[in-house]
Amino acid sequence: MVSPVTPSAGVLSPLGLDAVRLAPGFWGDRAALNHEVIIGHCLEWMEREGWIGNFRGERPRRGREFSDSEAYKLLEAMAWSGHPGLPELAATVAAAQEDDGYLNTRWSSERYSDLEWGHELYCYGHLIQAGVARLRAHGEDELTKVARRAADHLCDRFMETTETCGHPEVEMALVELYRATGTERYLEMARRLVERRGRPALGPIHLGRAYFQDDMPVRRARVLRGHAVRALYLACGAVDVAVETGDGDLLQAIEEQWENTVARRTHLTGGMGSRHSDEAFGEDFELPADRAYSETCAGIASIMLSHRLLLATGRARYADLAERTMYNVLATSPAPDGRSFFYANPLHMRIPPEPREGVVDHTSGAGLRSSWYDVSCCPNNIARTLASLPAYLAAADGDALHVHHYAPAEIRHRGLTLRLETDYPWSGTVTAHVVEGRPGRIVLRVPSWAEGATLTHGGTTRPAGPGHVTAEADWRPGDRIRLDLPMASRWTFPDRRVDAVRGCAAVERGPLVYCAESVADDPPLALVTALPEPPAERTRDGVVELEARACLVPAGDAPWPYRDGHPDTTGREVTLRLVPYHRWGNRGPSSMRVWLPLA
Amino acid sequence: MVSPVTPSAGVLSPLGLDAVRLAPGFWGDRAALNHEVIIGHCLEWMEREGWIGNFRGERPRRGREFSDSEAYKLLEAMAWSGHPGLPELAATVAAAQEDDGYLNTRWSSERYSDLEWGHELYCYGHLIQAGVARLRAHGEDELTKVARRAADHLCDRFMETTETCGHPEVEMALVELYRATGTERYLEMARRLVERRGRPALGPIHLGRAYFQDDMPVRRARVLRGHAVRALYLACGAVDVAVETGDGDLLQAIEEQWENTVARRTHLTGGMGSRHSDEAFGEDFELPADRAYSETCAGIASIMLSHRLLLATGRARYADLAERTMYNVLATSPAPDGRSFFYANPLHMRIPPEPREGVVDHTSGAGLRSSWYDVSCCPNNIARTLASLPAYLAAADGDALHVHHYAPAEIRHRGLTLRLETDYPWSGTVTAHVVEGRPGRIVLRVPSWAEGATLTHGGTTRPAGPGHVTAEADWRPGDRIRLDLPMASRWTFPDRRVDAVRGCAAVERGPLVYCAESVADDPPLALVTALPEPPAERTRDGVVELEARACLVPAGDAPWPYRDGHPDTTGREVTLRLVPYHRWGNRGPSSMRVWLPLA
């Protein structure tokens, strides 16, 4: 199975990359951009910054202590994407592996001397994922052998200890390697790494043990906490272990953590991680718009987690969050030309950021896509995710074919071939043409926002979802089913405990979150209040933009910003142009708001 | 003049510590606690942590690269306070000074190799301030000689270069040393350090040059930015240079920076610095309540700056902000027993923090006072500020005596002696008894919030202020003047651009900001909405507490915190107990809100 996640149990089974082919469209274009531009862009910058040279022994070593992992993420992207650069990069990596399987360009002479911060197992995790991708997409080769040797070394070294790595990642990689090879010790190693965490397994750090989820056993936690990417990767590994070992309690614990995190610690965009300091989840309802960190990698990790839970349980709710995050975090980060990326994805930019050249410090603010970062996990993570994106679109429950995400594509499953046609997310109409037929069920996801959706086939139209809708027939070539998802834009209000955006509302349309953006002569967003009435729609270059009525409130500057009366919220009426959030910043440095104060 | 700031020009002249004696009361008690407990507490912890041992050459050296400065801050406190521990600590420090005047326990073998982060000139600054304090309070001794040797070395080394230190501080220290000794090269060195900053004078750092105010020349900036303590210390030095060199443009630039910072970047408490990451000012109106950093030291630095501007210009507005910051930041940090301190001073605590023992990482959250921090500037800064507090109370304009802050105290100026009696800030009545008389003016500050204030003397009552009110007479012993400041509590609303607290209001009374605190069975603050009606007053143990009507809104937990309708803000009525913000956390770990969502 050519897929990044291939559980041996669970309600749904993945369809491989070989069974789902994206055609031009919202995601197909991005997948093509990835293959043609993004992967090469990443390779070029890593060469320039010396991160590849580290494997060749070039000195001084360059990059952060975890830079090896960036080459591995890119190898994974190349493997899924069938990129021709793989063999050369794989050979460079292979040459750096030591005889006993150890591989790390930073810590070789001080192996495992700093498990809290060293990232050695984290790097193995990405190496193993690259190896698994290669094994599935291509078959055994040098890269897969390097990955197995590293995994064997890891098991030899850590199976009987109580240690782990400060950055979870290797857990899910080991389960995947078990799935790909059948070697049970990889699963056992993963299981032990998941279970020993929080007993505690690591030394104290000044950020506190919750930062790397070593504050309590995984199955005892009730919500995701600490560093967002670490927390989400660990949860992915725990789901994988739970599914393969039949550990229902562990699965349930992660489901509960997901529920509480989504209910209280997730931005409207699906973005996770509220804090710049520690790149961490905040407390419940601590969801600032302006300082939302919402790291691109945390969004990707969240998609990975939701996808795993979807396969395990079949619940549409997981696909809902994955879709929200795909359209509003994953799609937001890369620029249309594939050569710059957002690291953080705030929901509010007060002033247009100043352009920055070269390698940008990943902590130094947000608001502009940069070509490369000192910590450049995000571009490589985007590359591997876009390269494996078809795997997220559909799945199977026996003969039944489930479609979770809508894009122009061809999907095959056991003699049934569907060609999906749609202009989603701009239009809500999705037509599935049967190209090759057999009897069976076709299950289509109906997003939670799509109240009033209908399914049309065989000459009848009926209500669909929310959740999913099933069409059953003896499918013949030429048959068609049509899903119509209502795409009227809607105003969304925050829970009153989300202090940061009290008195505000946001506009959504279909799976897209919209934002107001102020470039050049547009009204200054700090002084705009919106009237929550249905916005007008306007299509520009195939993109649906919205126009909302708003007021421009007089600044009323005062020497002290606290007064004895309610602040004004009304003023001269203006029109506020709203663009899909994933397109913000495309017109150059701008101020931006997802949450609009109400008049 | 025994005072921490003694400008040779400006509208007002300070009165020395020998001219103002605090009696028991809000500030007198704190000054006594400082002398009796806080200074000893700091000394004890610095011995325990090895920061004093560093001067004795104990190895390995302990503490951060700037830990020497902590000993100097404490020496300054001891000098103003007349603490008997000074000679021994001064001798320890003196023994570590090198022959050419260089003194630093961290960088001796790598002098000035990292001006961006080394803090060597910053440390000299505090050493020089300690020396100046000793010189003024006591006269020449070993400590004053050490300070002068360090200053001479500094001038030799840096007078003709274009370099400076990553952390401003030495600028104001050098001007003070010039004032105390008359040696003009100290002033010239300070002037050059102020002027060369931002040309730029330092190497690039990953946080960006604005972090240490090297992004533009001091006189070109329009608002304070970057690391809050650095920005405020630099502004203090610039004012001192401007006053001594008669540079009106520079003074005006700092006044403008102060105005813009107060209008857009200051919390209701007077706290400055919005961001945990970089301990920095945020953008205009970026003033989150929950993640307000509002470092204690930034509050102290702000008081220092406002005091300098008050002396230079006589504008009551500077005293207003100093008072706000004194009562709501300076008074908030130390526990009543003087043995633990807040480092950060947020305006909202979502959940009660977990108690922490021992040396606490200064970045690891807030909400509990700790005995000591890995970076422990705040306790020592409190010690030196409380030790010199009388200097902030009053000043003179020729014969006229100006009283800026109200506390039980005796104030002498050129044959006029006043005894102030007051229960301020609990009561708004301040009575000045003339103990020793002469003809002249007595000028009393009337805070901006005190609308309707009156002054009574000679049998008549008249409106007073805001700003200040003057009483002129041939004062005789037994004369009295009485200032009555209305102390009704008041609801305060934020400017609409302060996104973080939209839809909220806070309660103030006199100079005090109040907060709701939830301990044990109190209503959970996340679900409370307030009714902005006049709260009831209730005095407990001499402290005025308030009770406001409020609603407890049903939680209405949902799986996704964003919905299609306005959130509820009403529910069962409850009484909300409000305590002065400076007393929060005294009853143990609690959640807390200054800004209350409105029903």
Short mmCIF file of C-alpha atoms in Angstrom, two decimals, chain B residues 103-476:
data_model
loop_
_atom_site.label_atom_id
_atom_site.label_comp_id
_atom_site.label_asym_id
_atom_site.label_seq_id
_atom_site.Cartn_x
_atom_site.Cartn_y
_atom_site.Cartn_z
CA LEU B 103 35.63 44.14 36.70
CA ASN B 104 33.53 41.21 35.57
CA THR B 105 33.50 37.67 36.91
CA ARG B 106 32.29 36.14 33.67
CA TRP B 107 34.26 37.77 30.90
CA SER B 108 37.64 38.55 32.43
CA SER B 109 39.57 36.31 30.02
CA GLU B 110 37.41 37.29 27.05
CA ARG B 111 36.89 40.99 27.67
CA TYR B 112 34.32 42.67 25.47
CA SER B 113 34.18 39.69 23.14
CA ASP B 114 30.38 39.71 23.03
CA LEU B 115 29.11 43.24 23.44
CA GLU B 116 25.68 42.22 22.15
CA TRP B 117 25.01 39.77 24.97
CA GLY B 118 27.89 40.15 27.42
CA HIS B 119 26.31 42.83 29.63
CA GLU B 120 29.73 44.13 30.78
CA LEU B 121 28.80 47.81 30.45
CA TYR B 122 25.38 47.08 31.90
CA CYS B 123 27.12 45.64 34.95
CA TYR B 124 29.35 48.71 35.21
CA GLY B 125 26.23 50.80 35.13
CA HIS B 126 24.83 49.16 38.21
CA LEU B 127 28.23 49.23 39.92
CA ILE B 128 28.49 52.95 39.23
CA GLN B 129 24.95 53.58 40.51
CA ALA B 130 25.91 51.75 43.70
CA GLY B 131 29.03 53.87 43.97
CA VAL B 132 27.07 57.06 43.43
CA ALA B 133 24.52 56.04 46.05
CA ARG B 134 27.33 55.37 48.51
CA LEU B 135 29.04 58.63 47.71
CA ARG B 136 25.85 60.60 48.28
CA ALA B 137 24.58 58.74 51.32
CA HIS B 138 27.91 58.24 53.06
CA GLY B 139 30.89 59.72 51.24
CA GLU B 140 34.02 58.30 49.64
CA ASP B 141 34.93 54.75 50.52
CA GLU B 142 36.14 51.56 48.90
CA LEU B 143 32.92 51.08 46.89
CA THR B 144 33.00 54.58 45.43
CA LYS B 145 36.61 54.05 44.40
CA VAL B 146 35.82 50.75 42.71
CA ALA B 147 33.00 52.44 40.80
CA ARG B 148 35.20 55.34 39.69
CA ARG B 149 37.98 53.01 38.58
CA ALA B 150 35.46 51.02 36.54
CA ALA B 151 34.10 54.21 35.01
CA ASP B 152 37.60 55.45 34.16
CA HIS B 153 38.46 52.13 32.57
CA LEU B 154 35.24 52.24 30.61
CA CYS B 155 35.95 55.74 29.32
CA ASP B 156 39.50 54.77 28.35
CA ARG B 157 38.29 51.77 26.47
CA PHE B 158 35.16 53.07 24.76
CA MET B 159 35.45 56.86 24.40
CA GLU B 160 36.88 56.75 20.90
CA THR B 161 35.16 53.64 19.54
CA THR B 162 31.72 53.26 17.96
CA GLU B 163 30.72 50.38 20.22
CA THR B 164 28.17 50.07 22.97
CA CYS B 165 26.56 47.44 25.17
CA GLY B 166 23.58 45.26 24.26
CA HIS B 167 21.81 46.32 27.44
CA PRO B 168 21.57 50.06 28.11
CA GLU B 169 22.01 51.10 31.73
CA VAL B 170 25.49 52.59 31.99
CA GLU B 171 24.38 55.81 30.29
CA MET B 172 22.35 57.11 33.22
CA ALA B 173 24.93 55.78 35.68
CA LEU B 174 27.69 57.78 34.02
CA VAL B 175 25.62 60.97 34.08
CA GLU B 176 24.96 60.43 37.75
CA LEU B 177 28.65 59.86 38.40
CA TYR B 178 29.33 63.11 36.58
CA ARG B 179 26.75 64.83 38.76
CA ALA B 180 28.23 63.34 41.90
CA THR B 181 31.88 64.05 41.02
CA GLY B 182 31.87 66.84 38.46
CA THR B 183 34.13 64.81 36.15
CA GLU B 184 32.99 65.82 32.69
CA ARG B 185 34.34 62.86 30.75
CA TYR B 186 31.68 60.68 32.38
CA LEU B 187 29.00 62.89 30.90
CA GLU B 188 30.75 62.91 27.55
CA MET B 189 31.03 59.11 27.60
CA ALA B 190 27.32 58.85 28.40
CA ARG B 191 26.46 61.28 25.62
CA ARG B 192 28.46 59.31 23.10
CA LEU B 193 26.92 56.02 24.15
CA VAL B 194 23.45 57.49 23.75
CA GLU B 195 24.25 59.03 20.38
CA ARG B 196 26.11 56.14 18.80
CA ARG B 197 23.31 53.69 19.46
CA GLY B 198 21.28 52.82 16.39
CA ARG B 199 23.88 53.99 13.84
CA PRO B 200 24.10 50.91 14.43
CA ALA B 201 26.63 50.28 17.18
CA LEU B 202 26.16 46.55 17.68
CA GLY B 203 26.26 43.43 15.56
CA PRO B 204 23.10 41.85 14.23
CA ILE B 205 21.23 39.46 16.55
CA HIS B 206 18.55 36.97 15.68
CA LEU B 207 15.95 38.95 17.62
CA GLY B 208 16.53 41.97 15.40
CA ARG B 209 18.19 45.28 16.29
CA ALA B 210 15.03 46.80 17.74
CA TYR B 211 15.37 44.32 20.61
CA PHE B 212 18.25 46.38 22.01
CA GLN B 213 17.27 49.70 20.46
CA ASP B 214 20.04 49.66 17.91
CA ASP B 215 17.65 49.92 14.98
CA MET B 216 17.71 53.72 14.78
CA PRO B 217 19.30 56.67 16.57
CA VAL B 218 17.69 57.43 19.93
CA ARG B 219 16.52 60.86 18.90
CA ARG B 220 14.80 59.55 15.79
CA ALA B 221 12.57 56.99 17.52
CA ARG B 222 8.95 57.89 18.10
CA VAL B 223 7.96 55.17 20.54
CA LEU B 224 9.63 52.75 22.92
CA ARG B 225 10.17 49.34 21.37
CA GLY B 226 12.02 46.07 21.80
CA HIS B 227 13.01 44.69 25.18
CA ALA B 228 11.11 46.82 27.65
CA VAL B 229 13.74 47.23 30.37
CA ARG B 230 16.44 48.02 27.81
CA ALA B 231 14.22 50.58 26.10
CA LEU B 232 13.30 52.32 29.35
CA TYR B 233 16.85 52.38 30.73
CA LEU B 234 18.09 53.88 27.50
CA ALA B 235 15.39 56.54 27.67
CA CYS B 236 16.44 57.38 31.25
CA GLY B 237 20.03 57.81 30.13
CA ALA B 238 18.94 59.96 27.22
CA VAL B 239 16.94 62.25 29.52
CA ASP B 240 19.91 62.58 31.86
CA VAL B 241 22.22 63.43 28.97
CA ALA B 242 19.69 65.87 27.52
CA VAL B 243 19.23 67.68 30.83
CA GLU B 244 22.94 68.00 31.56
CA THR B 245 23.90 69.04 28.04
CA GLY B 246 20.90 71.31 27.51
CA ASP B 247 19.81 69.26 24.52
CA GLY B 248 16.15 70.21 24.15
CA ASP B 249 15.67 68.18 20.99
CA LEU B 250 16.75 64.99 22.70
CA LEU B 251 14.53 65.68 25.68
CA GLN B 252 11.60 66.35 23.39
CA ALA B 253 12.24 63.09 21.52
CA ILE B 254 12.04 61.12 24.74
CA GLU B 255 8.93 63.00 25.80
CA GLU B 256 7.30 62.03 22.53
CA GLN B 257 8.38 58.41 22.95
CA TRP B 258 6.92 58.43 26.45
CA GLU B 259 3.64 59.94 25.19
CA ASN B 260 3.23 57.40 22.41
CA THR B 261 4.20 54.53 24.67
CA VAL B 262 1.74 55.57 27.36
CA ALA B 263 -1.03 56.17 24.84
CA ARG B 264 -0.63 52.84 23.05
CA ARG B 265 1.71 50.39 24.76
CA THR B 266 0.98 50.53 28.45
CA HIS B 267 -1.26 48.32 30.55
CA LEU B 268 -3.87 49.76 32.89
CA THR B 269 -1.55 48.97 35.79
CA GLY B 270 1.20 51.08 34.26
CA GLY B 271 2.96 47.82 33.39
CA MET B 272 5.02 47.83 30.21
CA GLY B 273 6.09 45.01 27.92
CA SER B 274 3.39 42.86 26.34
CA ARG B 275 5.36 39.89 25.17
CA HIS B 276 6.87 36.92 26.93
CA SER B 277 9.04 36.17 23.93
CA ASP B 278 11.83 38.81 23.99
CA GLU B 279 10.30 40.45 27.12
CA ALA B 280 9.34 43.15 24.66
CA PHE B 281 6.93 45.92 23.97
CA GLY B 282 4.44 44.74 21.39
CA GLU B 283 2.87 46.76 18.63
CA ASP B 284 0.53 49.65 19.38
CA PHE B 285 -2.52 48.42 21.29
CA GLU B 286 -1.13 44.90 21.60
CA LEU B 287 -1.94 44.68 25.29
CA PRO B 288 -3.06 41.15 26.16
CA ALA B 289 -4.29 40.73 29.72
CA ASP B 290 -3.45 37.06 30.08
CA ARG B 291 -0.01 37.14 28.55
CA ALA B 292 0.92 40.61 29.72
CA TYR B 293 4.57 40.29 30.63
CA SER B 294 4.70 43.58 32.47
CA GLU B 295 7.98 42.71 34.11
CA THR B 296 8.50 44.18 37.55
CA CYS B 297 11.82 45.67 36.42
CA ALA B 298 10.14 47.35 33.45
CA GLY B 299 7.71 48.94 35.90
CA ILE B 300 10.61 50.17 37.99
CA ALA B 301 12.39 51.47 34.91
CA SER B 302 9.22 53.27 33.89
CA ILE B 303 9.02 54.94 37.30
CA MET B 304 12.64 56.02 36.89
CA LEU B 305 11.88 57.51 33.47
CA SER B 306 8.71 59.28 34.55
CA HIS B 307 10.49 60.71 37.59
CA ARG B 308 13.26 62.11 35.39
CA LEU B 309 10.74 63.68 33.02
CA LEU B 310 8.79 65.09 35.94
CA LEU B 311 11.88 66.80 37.31
CA ALA B 312 12.81 68.09 33.87
CA THR B 313 9.39 69.47 32.94
CA GLY B 314 7.27 69.69 36.08
CA ARG B 315 4.33 68.09 34.22
CA ALA B 316 1.98 66.29 36.61
CA ARG B 317 1.24 63.71 33.94
CA TYR B 318 4.60 62.06 34.60
CA ALA B 319 3.83 61.79 38.29
CA ASP B 320 0.43 60.29 37.43
CA LEU B 321 2.02 57.41 35.54
CA ALA B 322 4.71 56.95 38.17
CA GLU B 323 2.02 56.71 40.85
CA ARG B 324 -0.02 54.24 38.83
CA THR B 325 3.07 52.10 38.36
CA MET B 326 4.16 52.38 41.97
CA TYR B 327 0.83 51.16 43.32
CA ASN B 328 0.11 48.54 40.68
CA VAL B 329 3.49 47.13 39.68
CA LEU B 330 6.10 48.02 42.29
CA ALA B 331 3.75 47.30 45.21
CA THR B 332 2.43 44.15 43.55
CA SER B 333 5.66 42.25 43.15
CA PRO B 334 6.82 41.63 46.74
CA ALA B 335 4.78 39.40 49.04
CA PRO B 336 3.70 40.94 52.35
CA ASP B 337 6.51 39.06 54.09
CA GLY B 338 9.15 40.38 51.68
CA ARG B 339 10.40 36.92 50.83
CA SER B 340 8.90 36.27 47.40
CA PHE B 341 8.32 38.34 44.28
CA PHE B 342 6.41 38.44 41.04
CA TYR B 343 8.64 38.63 38.01
CA ALA B 344 5.84 39.11 35.45
CA ASN B 345 2.62 40.93 36.31
CA PRO B 346 -0.17 39.71 34.03
CA LEU B 347 -3.66 41.19 34.23
CA HIS B 348 -5.42 37.87 33.85
CA MET B 349 -4.64 34.44 35.22
CA ARG B 350 -6.84 31.73 33.70
CA ILE B 351 -6.11 28.94 36.13
CA PRO B 352 -4.45 28.95 39.53
CA PRO B 353 -0.73 28.37 38.98
CA GLU B 354 1.07 25.44 40.55
CA PRO B 355 3.36 26.35 43.44
CA ARG B 356 7.07 26.10 42.64
CA GLU B 357 9.97 25.72 44.99
CA GLY B 358 13.53 26.94 44.86
CA VAL B 359 15.04 28.93 42.02
CA VAL B 360 12.35 29.45 39.42
CA ASP B 361 12.94 30.02 35.73
CA HIS B 362 11.93 33.60 35.10
CA THR B 363 10.27 32.68 31.81
CA SER B 364 8.19 29.84 33.18
CA GLY B 365 4.91 31.59 33.61
CA ALA B 366 3.53 33.84 36.24
CA GLY B 367 0.87 34.00 38.89
CA LEU B 368 2.91 33.06 41.93
CA ARG B 369 5.54 35.00 43.77
CA SER B 370 8.80 33.06 43.96
CA SER B 371 11.66 33.38 46.41
CA TRP B 372 14.26 33.60 43.71
CA TYR B 373 14.68 33.36 39.94
CA ASP B 374 17.47 32.21 37.67
CA VAL B 375 17.43 35.81 36.46
CA SER B 376 16.71 37.68 39.67
CA CYS B 377 16.83 41.30 38.69
CA CYS B 378 13.37 41.98 40.08
CA PRO B 379 13.99 41.40 43.81
CA ASN B 380 17.19 43.46 43.77
CA ASN B 381 15.58 46.17 41.72
CA ILE B 382 12.73 46.33 44.20
CA ALA B 383 15.27 46.59 47.01
CA ARG B 384 17.08 49.56 45.48
CA THR B 385 13.82 51.27 44.56
CA LEU B 386 12.17 50.91 47.96
CA ALA B 387 15.42 52.05 49.59
CA SER B 388 15.33 55.29 47.60
CA LEU B 389 11.58 55.75 47.55
CA PRO B 390 11.43 58.94 49.65
CA ALA B 391 13.25 60.72 46.84
CA TYR B 392 10.24 60.26 44.60
CA LEU B 393 7.70 61.84 46.98
CA ALA B 394 8.51 65.51 46.72
CA ALA B 395 10.63 68.04 44.84
CA ALA B 396 11.29 71.73 44.82
CA ASP B 397 11.03 74.65 42.45
CA GLY B 398 13.14 77.23 44.16
CA ASP B 399 11.44 77.88 47.48
CA ALA B 400 8.24 76.16 46.41
CA LEU B 401 7.74 72.68 47.76
CA HIS B 402 6.03 70.21 45.44
CA VAL B 403 4.48 67.05 46.85
CA HIS B 404 3.84 64.40 44.21
CA HIS B 405 2.97 61.27 46.13
CA TYR B 406 0.99 61.00 49.32
CA ALA B 407 2.16 58.99 52.29
CA PRO B 408 2.62 59.62 55.98
CA ALA B 409 5.94 61.41 55.99
CA GLU B 410 7.92 64.41 57.13
CA ILE B 411 9.27 66.67 54.40
CA ARG B 412 11.77 69.47 54.86
CA HIS B 413 12.77 72.14 52.41
CA ARG B 414 14.60 75.36 53.20
CA GLY B 415 13.11 75.95 56.61
CA LEU B 416 9.68 74.66 55.79
CA THR B 417 8.79 71.34 57.38
CA LEU B 418 5.57 69.52 56.65
CA ARG B 419 4.20 66.46 58.34
CA LEU B 420 1.85 64.60 55.99
CA GLU B 421 -0.92 62.57 57.51
CA THR B 422 -3.00 60.33 55.34
CA ASP B 423 -4.45 56.89 54.96
CA TYR B 424 -3.88 57.14 51.22
CA PRO B 425 -4.59 55.15 49.02
CA TRP B 426 -7.52 53.90 51.13
CA SER B 427 -8.73 57.39 51.93
CA GLY B 428 -8.32 60.45 49.73
CA THR B 429 -7.73 62.90 52.53
CA VAL B 430 -4.21 64.21 52.91
CA THR B 431 -3.43 66.67 55.66
CA ALA B 432 -0.20 68.62 55.66
CA HIS B 433 0.71 69.97 59.07
CA VAL B 434 3.24 72.75 59.12
CA VAL B 435 5.88 71.87 61.70
CA GLU B 436 8.38 74.55 60.80
CA GLY B 437 7.29 77.58 58.78
CA ARG B 438 8.32 80.32 56.38
CA PRO B 439 6.58 82.18 53.56
CA GLY B 440 6.21 80.29 50.29
CA ARG B 441 4.24 78.06 48.02
CA ILE B 442 3.19 74.51 48.64
CA VAL B 443 2.21 72.70 45.45
CA LEU B 444 0.22 69.50 45.71
CA ARG B 445 -0.29 67.14 42.82
CA VAL B 446 -3.90 66.31 41.97
CA PRO B 447 -4.08 62.99 40.10
CA SER B 448 -5.90 62.99 36.78
CA TRP B 449 -8.59 60.65 38.12
CA ALA B 450 -9.40 62.96 41.03
CA GLU B 451 -12.13 65.05 39.48
CA GLY B 452 -13.83 67.16 42.13
CA ALA B 453 -10.81 67.34 44.41
CA THR B 454 -10.69 70.21 46.87
CA LEU B 455 -8.08 72.02 48.89
CA THR B 456 -8.92 73.40 52.31
CA HIS B 457 -6.78 75.84 54.20
CA GLY B 458 -7.18 79.07 56.04
CA GLY B 459 -10.85 78.27 56.54
CA THR B 460 -11.72 78.07 52.85
CA THR B 461 -12.25 75.15 50.51
CA ARG B 462 -11.63 75.46 46.79
CA PRO B 463 -11.50 73.20 43.75
CA ALA B 464 -8.15 71.57 43.16
CA GLY B 465 -6.59 70.41 39.91
CA PRO B 466 -6.42 68.14 38.07
CA GLY B 467 -2.71 68.63 37.63
CA HIS B 468 -1.76 70.44 40.76
CA VAL B 469 -3.01 72.96 43.26
CA THR B 470 -0.98 75.66 44.95
CA ALA B 471 -1.34 77.06 48.44
CA GLU B 472 0.67 80.15 49.24
CA ALA B 473 1.04 81.68 52.69
CA ASP B 474 3.46 82.74 55.35
CA TRP B 475 3.38 79.30 56.89
CA ARG B 476 3.45 79.00 60.68
#
